[in-house]
Short mmCIF file of C-alpha atoms in Angstrom, two decimals:
data_model
loop_
_atom_site.label_atom_id
_atom_site.label_comp_id
_atom_site.label_asym_id
_atom_site.label_seq_id
_atom_site.Cartn_x
_atom_site.Cartn_y
_atom_site.Cartn_z
CA MET M 1 -22.90 6.19 17.55
CA TYR M 2 -23.90 6.65 13.19
CA GLN M 3 -20.55 4.93 11.91
CA LEU M 4 -20.89 5.16 7.84
CA ARG M 5 -22.14 1.85 5.62
CA ASN M 6 -20.05 2.46 1.28
CA VAL M 7 -17.32 0.42 1.57
CA TYR M 8 -16.17 2.99 -1.27
CA PHE M 9 -16.16 5.70 0.92
CA ILE M 10 -15.08 4.17 3.75
CA CYS M 11 -11.75 2.75 2.33
CA ALA M 12 -10.56 5.52 0.33
CA PHE M 13 -11.14 8.24 2.98
CA ALA M 14 -9.20 4.77 5.06
CA ALA M 15 -6.95 5.53 2.44
CA ILE M 16 -5.44 8.71 3.92
CA GLY M 17 -3.07 6.97 5.80
CA GLY M 18 -1.65 6.11 2.42
CA GLY M 19 -1.00 9.19 2.14
CA LEU M 20 0.89 9.69 5.04
CA PHE M 21 3.23 7.64 4.01
CA GLY M 22 3.66 9.65 0.44
CA PHE M 23 4.30 12.27 2.53
CA ASP M 24 6.24 10.78 3.71
CA ILE M 25 8.65 9.76 0.59
CA SER M 26 8.31 13.42 -0.65
CA SER M 27 8.53 14.29 2.53
CA MET M 28 11.96 15.15 1.32
CA SER M 29 12.43 15.11 -2.85
CA GLY M 30 11.06 19.73 -2.37
CA VAL M 31 13.53 20.38 0.20
CA ILE M 32 17.01 18.93 -1.02
CA GLY M 33 16.83 21.87 -3.29
CA THR M 34 16.93 24.97 -1.79
CA ASP M 35 19.52 26.56 -0.26
CA ALA M 36 17.68 26.82 2.91
CA TYR M 37 17.69 23.62 3.41
CA SER M 38 21.35 22.91 2.44
CA THR M 39 22.78 26.23 4.18
CA TYR M 40 20.56 25.29 7.92
CA PHE M 41 21.32 21.62 8.24
CA HIS M 42 24.84 21.93 6.73
CA VAL M 43 23.76 18.93 4.06
CA ALA M 44 25.13 18.26 0.90
CA GLY M 45 24.33 14.55 -0.23
CA GLY M 46 26.38 11.41 0.77
CA TYR M 47 26.07 9.78 4.16
CA ARG M 48 24.50 12.67 5.83
CA GLN M 49 21.52 13.50 3.67
CA GLY M 50 21.14 9.32 3.89
CA ALA M 51 20.68 9.36 7.57
CA ILE M 52 18.10 12.61 7.58
CA THR M 53 15.77 10.67 4.83
CA CYS M 54 16.59 6.70 6.08
CA ALA M 55 15.76 8.02 9.43
CA MET M 56 11.36 7.98 8.92
CA PRO M 57 11.80 5.15 6.49
CA ALA M 58 14.03 3.27 9.56
CA GLY M 59 11.17 4.23 12.42
CA SER M 60 8.43 2.82 9.78
CA LEU M 61 10.09 -0.37 10.05
CA PHE M 62 9.57 -0.54 13.38
CA GLY M 63 5.98 0.75 13.42
CA ALA M 64 4.86 -2.04 10.49
CA LEU M 65 6.28 -4.49 13.33
CA ALA M 66 4.34 -2.58 16.19
CA SER M 67 1.74 -2.93 14.12
CA SER M 68 0.00 -6.15 14.83
CA PHE M 69 -0.37 -5.37 18.54
CA ILE M 70 -2.16 -3.28 18.58
CA ALA M 71 -4.66 -3.82 15.63
CA ASP M 72 -5.29 -7.47 17.29
CA ARG M 73 -6.09 -6.57 20.59
CA TYR M 74 -7.72 -3.03 20.57
CA SER M 75 -9.08 -3.34 16.74
CA ARG M 76 -7.40 -1.61 13.04
CA ILE M 77 -9.55 1.34 13.83
CA VAL M 78 -7.75 2.06 17.16
CA ALA M 79 -4.57 1.18 15.85
CA ILE M 80 -5.14 3.35 13.09
CA GLN M 81 -6.20 6.61 15.25
CA CYS M 82 -3.47 6.50 17.70
CA ALA M 83 -0.71 6.34 14.75
CA ALA M 84 -2.49 9.11 12.86
CA LEU M 85 -1.69 11.08 16.80
CA VAL M 86 2.03 9.55 16.62
CA TRP M 87 2.41 11.06 12.93
CA ILE M 88 1.36 14.25 14.39
CA VAL M 89 3.69 14.94 17.19
CA GLY M 90 6.55 14.02 14.69
CA SER M 91 5.79 16.33 12.48
CA ILE M 92 5.89 19.43 14.74
CA LEU M 93 9.35 17.78 16.03
CA GLN M 94 10.09 18.33 12.39
CA SER M 95 8.84 22.12 11.78
CA ALA M 96 10.79 23.32 14.96
CA SER M 97 13.65 21.38 14.29
CA GLN M 98 16.75 23.06 15.41
CA GLY M 99 19.43 21.20 14.23
CA ILE M 100 19.73 17.86 12.55
CA GLU M 101 19.55 16.08 15.45
CA MET M 102 16.00 17.30 16.19
CA LEU M 103 14.98 16.29 12.39
CA ILE M 104 15.96 12.89 12.96
CA VAL M 105 13.81 12.61 15.69
CA GLY M 106 11.41 13.05 14.70
CA ARG M 107 11.43 12.42 10.87
CA ILE M 108 11.55 8.72 13.64
CA ILE M 109 8.36 9.65 15.39
CA ALA M 110 5.94 10.23 12.47
CA GLY M 111 7.76 7.22 11.56
CA LEU M 112 6.42 4.97 13.78
CA GLY M 113 3.37 6.16 12.65
CA VAL M 114 3.39 5.70 9.18
CA GLY M 115 5.05 2.73 9.22
CA VAL M 116 1.59 1.48 11.60
CA GLU M 117 -0.68 3.10 8.94
CA SER M 118 1.19 1.62 5.75
CA THR M 119 0.09 -1.92 7.25
CA ILE M 120 -2.72 -1.73 8.50
CA VAL M 121 -4.70 0.57 6.38
CA PRO M 122 -5.03 -2.31 3.57
CA VAL M 123 -6.10 -4.48 6.22
CA TYR M 124 -9.13 -2.76 7.40
CA GLN M 125 -9.96 -2.49 3.56
CA ALA M 126 -8.90 -5.72 2.26
CA GLU M 127 -11.26 -6.87 5.52
CA VAL M 128 -14.12 -5.09 5.31
CA ALA M 129 -14.31 -4.88 1.16
CA PRO M 130 -15.82 -7.89 -1.48
CA PRO M 131 -13.66 -9.72 -2.97
CA GLU M 132 -15.10 -8.46 -6.64
CA ILE M 133 -13.61 -5.19 -4.97
CA ARG M 134 -11.08 -5.71 -2.55
CA GLY M 135 -7.69 -4.97 -5.52
CA ARG M 136 -10.17 -1.72 -6.08
CA VAL M 137 -10.43 -0.23 -2.80
CA VAL M 138 -7.24 -2.05 -1.54
CA SER M 139 -5.46 0.29 -4.80
CA LEU M 140 -6.69 3.01 -2.49
CA GLN M 141 -4.17 3.34 -0.90
CA GLN M 142 -1.35 3.76 -3.70
CA TRP M 143 -3.45 6.23 -5.06
CA ALA M 144 -3.84 7.34 -1.92
CA ILE M 145 -0.16 7.29 -2.00
CA THR M 146 0.73 9.72 -4.91
CA TRP M 147 -2.00 11.89 -4.22
CA GLY M 148 0.16 12.68 -0.58
CA ILE M 149 3.72 13.02 -2.76
CA LEU M 150 1.82 15.09 -4.86
CA VAL M 151 0.81 17.29 -2.49
CA GLN M 152 3.57 17.58 -0.68
CA TYR M 153 6.21 18.46 -2.97
CA PHE M 154 3.92 21.19 -4.65
CA VAL M 155 3.13 22.43 -0.60
CA GLN M 156 7.58 22.32 -0.88
CA TYR M 157 7.48 23.75 -4.94
CA GLY M 158 5.72 26.26 -3.74
CA ALA M 159 7.49 27.55 0.00
CA SER M 160 10.94 26.89 -1.74
CA PHE M 161 10.37 30.34 -3.76
CA SER M 162 10.48 31.72 -0.24
CA ASP M 163 12.63 34.65 1.15
CA GLY M 164 13.83 34.73 -2.28
CA GLY M 165 13.58 31.52 -3.79
CA PRO M 166 15.78 28.14 -3.63
CA ASN M 167 18.74 29.48 -5.08
CA ASN M 168 19.28 32.26 -2.49
CA PRO M 169 22.12 31.55 -0.06
CA ALA M 170 20.09 33.69 2.35
CA GLN M 171 16.67 32.31 1.99
CA GLY M 172 14.57 31.44 5.36
CA THR M 173 13.97 29.38 6.72
CA ALA M 174 9.85 28.50 5.59
CA ALA M 175 11.15 26.54 2.66
CA PHE M 176 11.78 23.43 4.66
CA ARG M 177 8.89 24.61 7.86
CA ILE M 178 6.24 24.90 6.17
CA PRO M 179 5.53 22.02 4.23
CA TRP M 180 6.36 20.34 7.17
CA GLY M 181 4.11 21.56 9.44
CA VAL M 182 1.29 20.92 6.76
CA GLN M 183 1.41 17.37 7.48
CA THR M 184 0.06 17.21 10.03
CA ILE M 185 -3.43 18.12 8.28
CA PRO M 186 -4.12 14.60 6.70
CA ALA M 187 -3.50 13.32 9.63
CA ALA M 188 -5.85 15.31 11.59
CA ILE M 189 -8.93 14.41 9.82
CA LEU M 190 -8.01 11.24 9.86
CA PHE M 191 -8.21 10.39 13.77
CA VAL M 192 -11.20 12.21 13.49
CA GLY M 193 -12.57 11.09 11.20
CA MET M 194 -12.03 7.02 11.57
CA PHE M 195 -14.40 7.35 14.99
CA PHE M 196 -17.12 7.55 12.25
CA PHE M 197 -15.85 3.62 10.89
CA PRO M 198 -17.41 0.10 11.23
CA ARG M 199 -14.83 -1.53 13.06
CA SER M 200 -14.08 -5.02 10.69
CA PRO M 201 -15.96 -7.38 11.28
CA ARG M 202 -14.00 -10.35 10.97
CA TRP M 203 -11.80 -8.74 13.78
CA LEU M 204 -14.87 -8.68 15.18
CA ALA M 205 -15.59 -12.20 14.58
CA ALA M 206 -11.93 -13.30 16.04
CA GLN M 207 -12.91 -11.74 18.82
CA ASP M 208 -16.15 -13.71 19.25
CA ARG M 209 -19.17 -10.27 18.59
CA TRP M 210 -20.87 -11.77 16.58
CA GLU M 211 -23.29 -10.17 16.44
CA GLU M 212 -21.74 -7.06 15.62
CA ALA M 213 -19.96 -8.70 12.96
CA ILE M 214 -22.67 -10.04 11.35
CA GLN M 215 -24.32 -6.26 12.26
CA VAL M 216 -21.35 -4.52 10.13
CA ILE M 217 -21.59 -6.76 6.89
CA ALA M 218 -25.31 -6.34 6.52
CA ASN M 219 -24.81 -2.92 6.46
CA LEU M 220 -21.56 -3.32 4.31
CA HIS M 221 -23.00 -5.67 1.83
CA GLY M 222 -26.70 -5.82 2.47
CA GLY M 223 -28.28 -3.17 2.76
CA GLY M 224 -28.30 -3.75 6.81
CA ASP M 225 -30.83 -7.05 5.52
CA MET M 226 -29.44 -9.59 7.84
CA ASN M 227 -31.10 -11.80 6.68
CA HIS M 228 -29.62 -11.43 3.18
CA PRO M 229 -27.53 -14.07 1.78
CA LYS M 230 -24.75 -12.65 1.30
CA VAL M 231 -24.78 -12.23 4.20
CA LEU M 232 -25.55 -15.17 5.76
CA ALA M 233 -23.23 -16.51 3.08
CA GLN M 234 -20.15 -14.60 4.95
CA TYR M 235 -20.93 -14.91 7.68
CA GLN M 236 -20.72 -19.04 7.53
CA GLU M 237 -17.13 -18.68 5.65
CA ILE M 238 -15.86 -16.48 7.84
CA GLU M 239 -17.29 -18.57 10.80
CA GLU M 240 -15.86 -21.64 9.30
CA ALA M 241 -12.15 -20.42 8.86
CA LEU M 242 -11.78 -19.07 12.13
CA THR M 243 -13.27 -22.23 13.76
CA LEU M 244 -10.74 -24.31 11.94
CA GLU M 245 -7.32 -21.62 12.12
CA ARG M 246 -8.48 -21.81 16.55
CA VAL M 247 -8.17 -26.14 16.21
CA GLU M 248 -5.11 -26.33 14.92
CA GLY M 249 -3.79 -23.38 16.78
CA LYS M 250 -2.89 -20.55 14.16
CA THR M 251 -3.04 -17.67 15.61
CA ASP M 252 0.53 -16.99 17.02
CA TRP M 253 3.15 -15.53 15.71
CA ALA M 254 5.07 -19.32 15.38
CA ALA M 255 1.99 -19.90 13.08
CA LEU M 256 3.86 -18.06 10.27
CA ILE M 257 6.79 -20.21 10.94
CA GLU M 258 5.16 -23.32 9.77
CA PRO M 259 5.80 -24.65 6.19
CA ARG M 260 2.75 -23.90 5.04
CA MET M 261 3.05 -20.36 5.74
CA LEU M 262 6.13 -19.66 5.68
CA ARG M 263 5.94 -20.10 1.82
CA ARG M 264 2.58 -17.24 1.51
CA VAL M 265 4.65 -14.88 4.49
CA VAL M 266 8.13 -15.28 3.16
CA LEU M 267 5.89 -14.30 -0.30
CA GLY M 268 3.55 -10.98 1.19
CA MET M 269 8.01 -10.11 2.54
CA SER M 270 9.69 -10.59 -1.22
CA VAL M 271 6.46 -8.73 -2.97
CA GLN M 272 7.05 -5.65 -0.67
CA MET M 273 10.83 -5.94 -0.66
CA TRP M 274 10.28 -6.04 -5.02
CA SER M 275 9.03 -2.79 -4.61
CA GLN M 276 11.70 -1.46 -2.81
CA LEU M 277 14.45 -2.43 -5.52
CA CYS M 278 12.44 -2.08 -8.30
CA GLY M 279 13.85 2.22 -7.68
CA MET M 280 11.02 3.95 -7.77
CA ASN M 281 11.09 5.96 -3.76
CA VAL M 282 15.11 6.47 -5.20
CA MET M 283 13.05 8.73 -8.25
CA MET M 284 10.82 9.65 -5.54
CA TYR M 285 13.32 10.43 -3.09
CA TYR M 286 15.87 11.77 -5.71
CA ILE M 287 14.07 12.57 -7.90
CA VAL M 288 16.13 16.25 -7.50
CA TYR M 289 19.29 15.10 -8.16
CA VAL M 290 18.77 12.56 -10.87
CA MET M 291 17.00 15.77 -13.39
CA ASP M 292 20.63 17.61 -12.42
CA ALA M 293 22.77 14.64 -13.05
CA ALA M 294 20.15 14.57 -16.60
CA GLY M 295 21.32 17.85 -17.91
CA VAL M 296 17.46 19.38 -17.26
CA SER M 297 17.45 23.27 -16.36
CA ASP M 298 14.19 23.31 -13.82
CA PRO M 299 14.85 19.87 -12.52
CA LEU M 300 12.53 21.31 -9.46
CA LEU M 301 9.50 21.45 -12.02
CA THR M 302 10.44 18.58 -14.57
CA ALA M 303 10.24 16.38 -11.35
CA SER M 304 6.87 17.13 -10.87
CA ILE M 305 5.04 16.26 -13.55
CA GLN M 306 6.55 12.49 -12.88
CA TYR M 307 4.60 12.63 -9.95
CA ILE M 308 1.62 13.91 -12.27
CA LEU M 309 2.44 10.52 -13.25
CA ASN M 310 2.07 8.35 -10.62
CA VAL M 311 -1.24 10.78 -9.21
CA VAL M 312 -3.17 9.59 -13.19
CA LEU M 313 -1.35 5.78 -14.17
CA THR M 314 -2.54 4.96 -10.61
CA LEU M 315 -6.44 5.17 -12.24
CA PRO M 316 -6.09 2.33 -14.47
CA ALA M 317 -5.51 -0.08 -11.75
CA ILE M 318 -8.02 1.28 -9.15
CA LEU M 319 -10.53 0.15 -12.79
CA PHE M 320 -9.12 -2.84 -13.76
CA LEU M 321 -6.61 -5.12 -11.16
CA ASP M 322 -9.96 -6.95 -9.60
CA LYS M 323 -9.28 -7.47 -14.45
CA TRP M 324 -6.85 -8.27 -15.61
CA GLY M 325 -5.19 -9.85 -12.08
CA ARG M 326 -2.70 -9.33 -9.18
CA ARG M 327 -0.14 -12.05 -11.34
CA PRO M 328 0.45 -10.13 -14.97
CA SER M 329 0.35 -6.75 -12.79
CA LEU M 330 3.75 -8.66 -11.26
CA LEU M 331 5.09 -9.76 -14.21
CA VAL M 332 4.32 -7.37 -17.01
CA GLY M 333 6.00 -4.01 -14.42
CA SER M 334 9.31 -5.58 -14.06
CA PHE M 335 9.81 -7.10 -16.83
CA PHE M 336 8.93 -3.15 -18.34
CA MET M 337 10.76 -1.41 -15.84
CA MET M 338 14.12 -3.47 -15.89
CA LEU M 339 13.79 -2.32 -19.58
CA PHE M 340 13.52 1.10 -19.45
CA LEU M 341 16.34 1.18 -16.45
CA LEU M 342 17.85 -0.70 -18.90
CA VAL M 343 17.95 2.40 -21.34
CA VAL M 344 18.61 5.16 -19.14
CA GLY M 345 22.05 3.51 -17.48
CA CYS M 346 22.73 3.15 -21.40
CA LEU M 347 22.50 6.62 -22.50
CA GLU M 348 23.93 7.88 -19.00
CA GLY M 349 26.14 5.58 -19.63
CA ILE M 350 27.42 6.46 -23.16
CA TYR M 351 27.11 9.79 -23.84
CA GLY M 352 27.97 11.21 -19.79
CA ARG M 353 31.21 11.67 -18.57
CA PRO M 354 32.22 12.38 -14.72
CA PHE M 355 31.67 15.73 -12.90
CA THR M 356 34.36 18.45 -12.88
CA ALA M 357 35.17 21.94 -11.17
CA ALA M 358 34.65 22.85 -14.36
CA ASP M 359 31.73 22.35 -14.29
CA GLY M 360 30.55 24.55 -11.00
CA PRO M 361 30.24 23.59 -7.71
CA LEU M 362 30.71 20.04 -6.04
CA GLY M 363 26.89 19.04 -5.14
CA ALA M 364 25.51 15.81 -4.76
CA ILE M 365 26.48 14.16 -8.20
CA SER M 366 29.60 13.14 -10.02
CA TRP M 367 28.59 12.15 -13.49
CA ILE M 368 26.57 14.55 -15.78
CA LEU M 369 24.68 15.10 -19.00
CA ARG M 370 24.90 18.39 -20.54
CA ASP M 371 24.81 20.09 -24.25
CA ASN M 372 22.75 17.59 -25.74
CA ARG M 373 19.64 17.93 -26.04
CA GLY M 374 18.37 14.73 -27.71
CA VAL M 375 19.66 12.66 -24.95
CA THR M 376 18.46 14.97 -21.72
CA LEU M 377 15.32 14.67 -23.36
CA ALA M 378 15.83 10.64 -24.05
CA VAL M 379 16.62 10.51 -20.09
CA VAL M 380 13.20 11.99 -18.89
CA VAL M 381 11.21 10.27 -21.01
CA PHE M 382 12.24 6.54 -20.41
CA SER M 383 11.78 7.75 -15.90
CA TYR M 384 8.65 8.65 -16.81
CA LEU M 385 7.61 5.56 -18.71
CA PHE M 386 9.85 4.18 -15.35
CA VAL M 387 6.73 5.99 -12.98
CA GLY M 388 3.92 4.97 -15.43
CA THR M 389 4.98 2.03 -15.33
CA PHE M 390 5.18 1.49 -11.49
CA SER M 391 2.05 2.91 -11.26
CA ILE M 392 -0.08 1.29 -13.31
CA THR M 393 1.45 -2.74 -11.80
CA TRP M 394 3.54 -2.64 -9.26
CA GLY M 395 1.81 0.34 -7.34
CA PRO M 396 -1.00 -0.86 -6.05
CA THR M 397 -0.37 -4.94 -6.07
CA SER M 398 2.92 -4.53 -4.11
CA TRP M 399 -0.30 -3.28 -1.40
CA THR M 400 -3.26 -5.61 -2.54
CA TYR M 401 -1.61 -8.55 -2.15
CA PRO M 402 0.36 -9.09 0.73
CA ALA M 403 -3.22 -8.17 2.85
CA GLU M 404 -4.95 -10.71 1.23
CA ILE M 405 -3.06 -14.08 1.17
CA PHE M 406 -3.06 -14.54 5.24
CA PRO M 407 -6.17 -16.00 6.58
CA SER M 408 -7.63 -13.86 9.41
CA GLN M 409 -6.66 -15.02 12.76
CA VAL M 410 -2.82 -15.03 11.93
CA ARG M 411 -3.98 -11.42 8.52
CA ALA M 412 -2.30 -8.00 11.13
CA LYS M 413 0.92 -10.44 11.89
CA ALA M 414 1.85 -11.46 8.59
CA VAL M 415 0.88 -8.28 6.99
CA SER M 416 2.75 -6.35 9.11
CA LEU M 417 6.02 -8.76 8.34
CA ALA M 418 5.93 -7.91 5.08
CA THR M 419 5.43 -3.77 5.56
CA ALA M 420 8.01 -3.81 7.51
CA SER M 421 10.09 -5.63 4.89
CA ASN M 422 9.09 -2.83 2.54
CA TRP M 423 10.57 -0.60 5.09
CA GLY M 424 13.48 -2.24 5.86
CA TRP M 425 14.83 -2.21 2.46
CA ASN M 426 13.20 1.83 1.89
CA CYS M 427 15.47 2.85 4.95
CA ALA M 428 18.32 1.11 3.06
CA LEU M 429 17.96 2.45 0.09
CA ALA M 430 16.99 5.52 1.10
CA PHE M 431 20.53 5.93 2.63
CA ALA M 432 22.45 4.10 0.81
CA VAL M 433 20.99 6.19 -2.92
CA PRO M 434 23.14 9.23 -2.60
CA PRO M 435 26.13 7.66 -2.24
CA LEU M 436 25.34 5.31 -4.69
CA LEU M 437 25.14 7.97 -7.46
CA TRP M 438 27.93 9.74 -6.16
CA THR M 439 30.53 6.01 -6.52
CA ILE M 440 28.93 4.17 -9.26
CA ASN M 441 26.95 7.05 -10.35
CA TRP M 442 24.71 5.71 -13.97
CA LYS M 443 25.38 1.94 -13.18
CA MET M 444 23.23 2.46 -10.49
CA TYR M 445 19.84 1.77 -13.04
CA MET M 446 21.56 -1.18 -13.98
CA LEU M 447 21.77 -2.49 -11.01
CA PHE M 448 18.03 -1.98 -10.80
CA ALA M 449 17.06 -3.20 -13.63
CA ALA M 450 18.68 -7.13 -12.42
CA PHE M 451 16.64 -6.41 -9.84
CA ASN M 452 13.37 -6.60 -12.05
CA GLY M 453 14.91 -9.20 -13.84
CA ALA M 454 14.95 -11.12 -10.43
CA ALA M 455 12.17 -10.10 -8.85
CA PHE M 456 10.17 -11.47 -12.04
CA CYS M 457 11.92 -14.88 -12.41
CA HIS M 458 10.79 -15.01 -8.60
CA MET M 459 7.31 -13.93 -8.91
CA PHE M 460 7.30 -16.29 -11.83
CA CYS M 461 7.06 -18.92 -9.82
CA THR M 462 5.81 -18.24 -6.69
CA ALA M 463 3.02 -15.90 -7.36
CA PRO M 464 -0.06 -17.32 -7.48
CA GLU M 465 -3.76 -15.68 -8.86
CA THR M 466 -5.48 -13.95 -6.18
CA LYS M 467 -8.61 -12.03 -8.45
CA GLY M 468 -12.00 -13.26 -7.12
CA LYS M 469 -11.14 -15.03 -4.71
CA THR M 470 -12.61 -14.63 -1.10
CA LEU M 471 -10.47 -14.20 2.07
CA GLU M 472 -10.90 -17.34 3.30
CA GLU M 473 -10.32 -19.19 -0.25
CA MET M 474 -6.75 -18.40 0.49
CA ASP M 475 -5.92 -21.36 1.70
CA ASP M 476 -7.41 -22.99 -1.09
CA VAL M 477 -5.50 -20.86 -3.78
CA PHE M 478 -1.74 -21.54 -1.81
CA ASP M 479 -2.39 -25.30 -0.65
CA ALA M 480 -4.08 -26.77 -3.32
CA GLY M 481 -0.59 -27.94 -4.71
CA ARG M 482 -1.11 -26.15 -8.32
CA PRO M 483 2.02 -24.46 -9.37
CA ALA M 484 1.95 -20.54 -9.50
CA TRP M 485 1.77 -20.13 -13.12
CA ARG M 486 -0.95 -22.35 -13.44
CA THR M 487 -4.43 -20.15 -13.20
CA ALA M 488 -7.02 -21.79 -10.22
CA PRO M 489 -10.78 -22.25 -11.26
CA LYS M 490 -12.61 -19.54 -11.26
CA GLY M 491 -15.44 -18.82 -9.29
CA SER M 492 -15.99 -17.92 -5.39
CA ARG M 493 -17.53 -20.41 -2.74
CA LEU M 494 -18.57 -17.51 -1.14
CA ASP M 495 -20.54 -17.03 -4.87
CA VAL M 496 -21.53 -21.02 -4.09
CA LEU M 497 -22.73 -20.60 -0.53
CA ARG M 498 -25.41 -17.83 -1.52
CA ILE M 499 -26.63 -19.34 -3.82
CA GLU M 500 -26.99 -22.19 -1.74
CA ILE M 501 -28.34 -20.53 0.24
CA GLU M 502 -31.30 -18.72 -1.23
CA LYS M 503 -32.26 -21.29 -2.58
CA GLY M 504 -32.99 -23.20 0.80
CA ALA M 505 -30.47 -25.78 -0.05
CA ARG M 506 -27.64 -25.19 3.72
CA THR M 507 -28.94 -23.76 6.85
CA VAL M 508 -27.72 -20.69 8.62
CA ASP M 509 -27.39 -20.96 12.47
CA ALA M 510 -24.93 -18.65 15.05
CA PRO M 511 -24.83 -17.65 19.13
CA GLY M 512 -26.61 -14.99 20.01
CA LEU M 513 -29.28 -15.56 17.60
CA ALA M 514 -32.16 -17.06 16.88
CA THR M 515 -33.05 -18.91 14.13
CA ALA M 516 -35.99 -18.25 11.94
CA MET M 517 -37.80 -19.52 9.42
CA ALA M 518 -38.79 -17.72 5.85
CA ARG M 519 -39.64 -18.35 3.10
CA VAL M 520 -37.69 -17.32 -0.02
CA PRO M 521 -39.13 -16.29 -4.24
CA THR M 522 -37.08 -17.68 -6.40
CA GLY M 523 -39.41 -17.78 -9.02
CA GLY M 524 -42.67 -16.77 -10.11
CA GLU M 525 -44.20 -13.02 -10.95
CA GLY M 526 -45.67 -11.76 -7.97
CA GLU M 527 -44.03 -11.30 -4.71
CA GLY M 528 -43.85 -13.88 -2.70
CA GLU M 529 -44.42 -16.24 -5.10
CA LYS M 530 -42.16 -19.70 -5.15
CA GLY M 531 -41.02 -21.52 -8.55
CA GLU M 532 -42.82 -24.98 -9.40
CA GLU M 533 -39.61 -27.27 -8.01
CA GLU M 534 -38.68 -24.90 -4.67
CA LYS M 535 -42.46 -24.57 -3.64
CA GLY M 536 -42.96 -25.33 -0.09
CA ARG M 537 -39.55 -24.80 0.49
CA GLU M 538 -37.93 -22.66 3.85
CA ILE M 539 -34.35 -22.11 4.84
CA ARG M 540 -33.20 -20.60 8.97
CA VAL M 541 -32.23 -17.33 8.18
CA LEU M 542 -30.89 -14.68 11.57
CA GLU M 543 -32.58 -12.94 13.20
CA ILE M 544 -31.12 -10.21 16.09
CA VAL M 545 -33.30 -11.91 19.19
#
């Protein structure tokens, strides 16, 4: 069967799995503002809405934990395809819901699928990408999430005008059934498309399918030439790392609690935890409530601008994350998100007031801003600045960093724990935020600002820079004894290895492959000529028997 070879396209298409995560985040934010939803399910905020919203991240938590069993045994590709099918089943149940019970079951099932996708897609992207663009292509996961949020929100926004509009007490159920049914389309596309994608070369190597692994590396990074120095260098590095891991027995869950590995597991889980506790998904799930409390006349439309900003401002990170690095993104992002949340909290606390019966029917909010256009505008602007900061910094980095810091043999297991941390906190926040908005109102912004301050301190002390390093070099990054704030030596061992192979200073061999002699031109003008220093030098290269 034909297999795609372009790394950018492969990673971009696989990121549709991230798009399902985006559909999940946005699957509630647009419908909770419609009378059709609140009337049909008898929901008006509080714990009832929290339970419905958190059902999907609860399912995703278990999906993330189970993902490594499928991905390690049957491959990353099969795991992604199975998750797409599970998502389709869950979406159909949601769209056909006859009550809260059926809706919650559908969201849990869909959550199982998106939990697997959100874990394995970044792993797959990291394993097929070269180190110089790994941050860029794994960041496509976050960009797909933002597109999923945006597309789903506008589908919901359009459907909200059905049967008399979102404020019509007699509005029909199409306002929420259409958006939840549309979710099946990207999952179906993902399932079919993955048949044409190569398996991860590192997964193939872990299964001792070396001939296939080398062929995939050649197709992805050597233009199909198995004798390309870069291909040979990657094979050599993967083979050496796998051999060392097997000698040390690093292949099961017990390996994750060894002191040197536990540090990385805690760091990966912490990055995903702080990505939730920074407050971003509060803005995603409950932005309609936030804007309504700020006195915005059309909270649905104003919220949509935030989703557009989220998509657009993720692009700089995709383009430049491999240049400016992971560590600066985490630190700068935490600082400015803390600052913007403090400003919003102060404005709400100083100029807001409790919601009273004179303001209308009691709803999901207990603290409001009214009759102060300047302050309302400031709250909206600083909310947008907060979203923009997350989109440029923590959004892409929180997926890239955990996917690249673990050894091959335990990568899927370790990333599943990190992603489970994401979904566990996601679930807790989805459940807790509606009552928090009601009970502590504007103080909630101060709480999340404090979380960002804690994240800044934590990342400063524990998160070293990983840009430009191969996945096999992460042991050097984390075990060298350097403090996280000290920069590691620049350059990659892969580049050194490639140059040695090009110059003939290193030979490469592998099981199942025959070695052949080849002259490698390293100087001179004509084809096949050699520079004086390299004349007569020969290296061993690989070719299929």
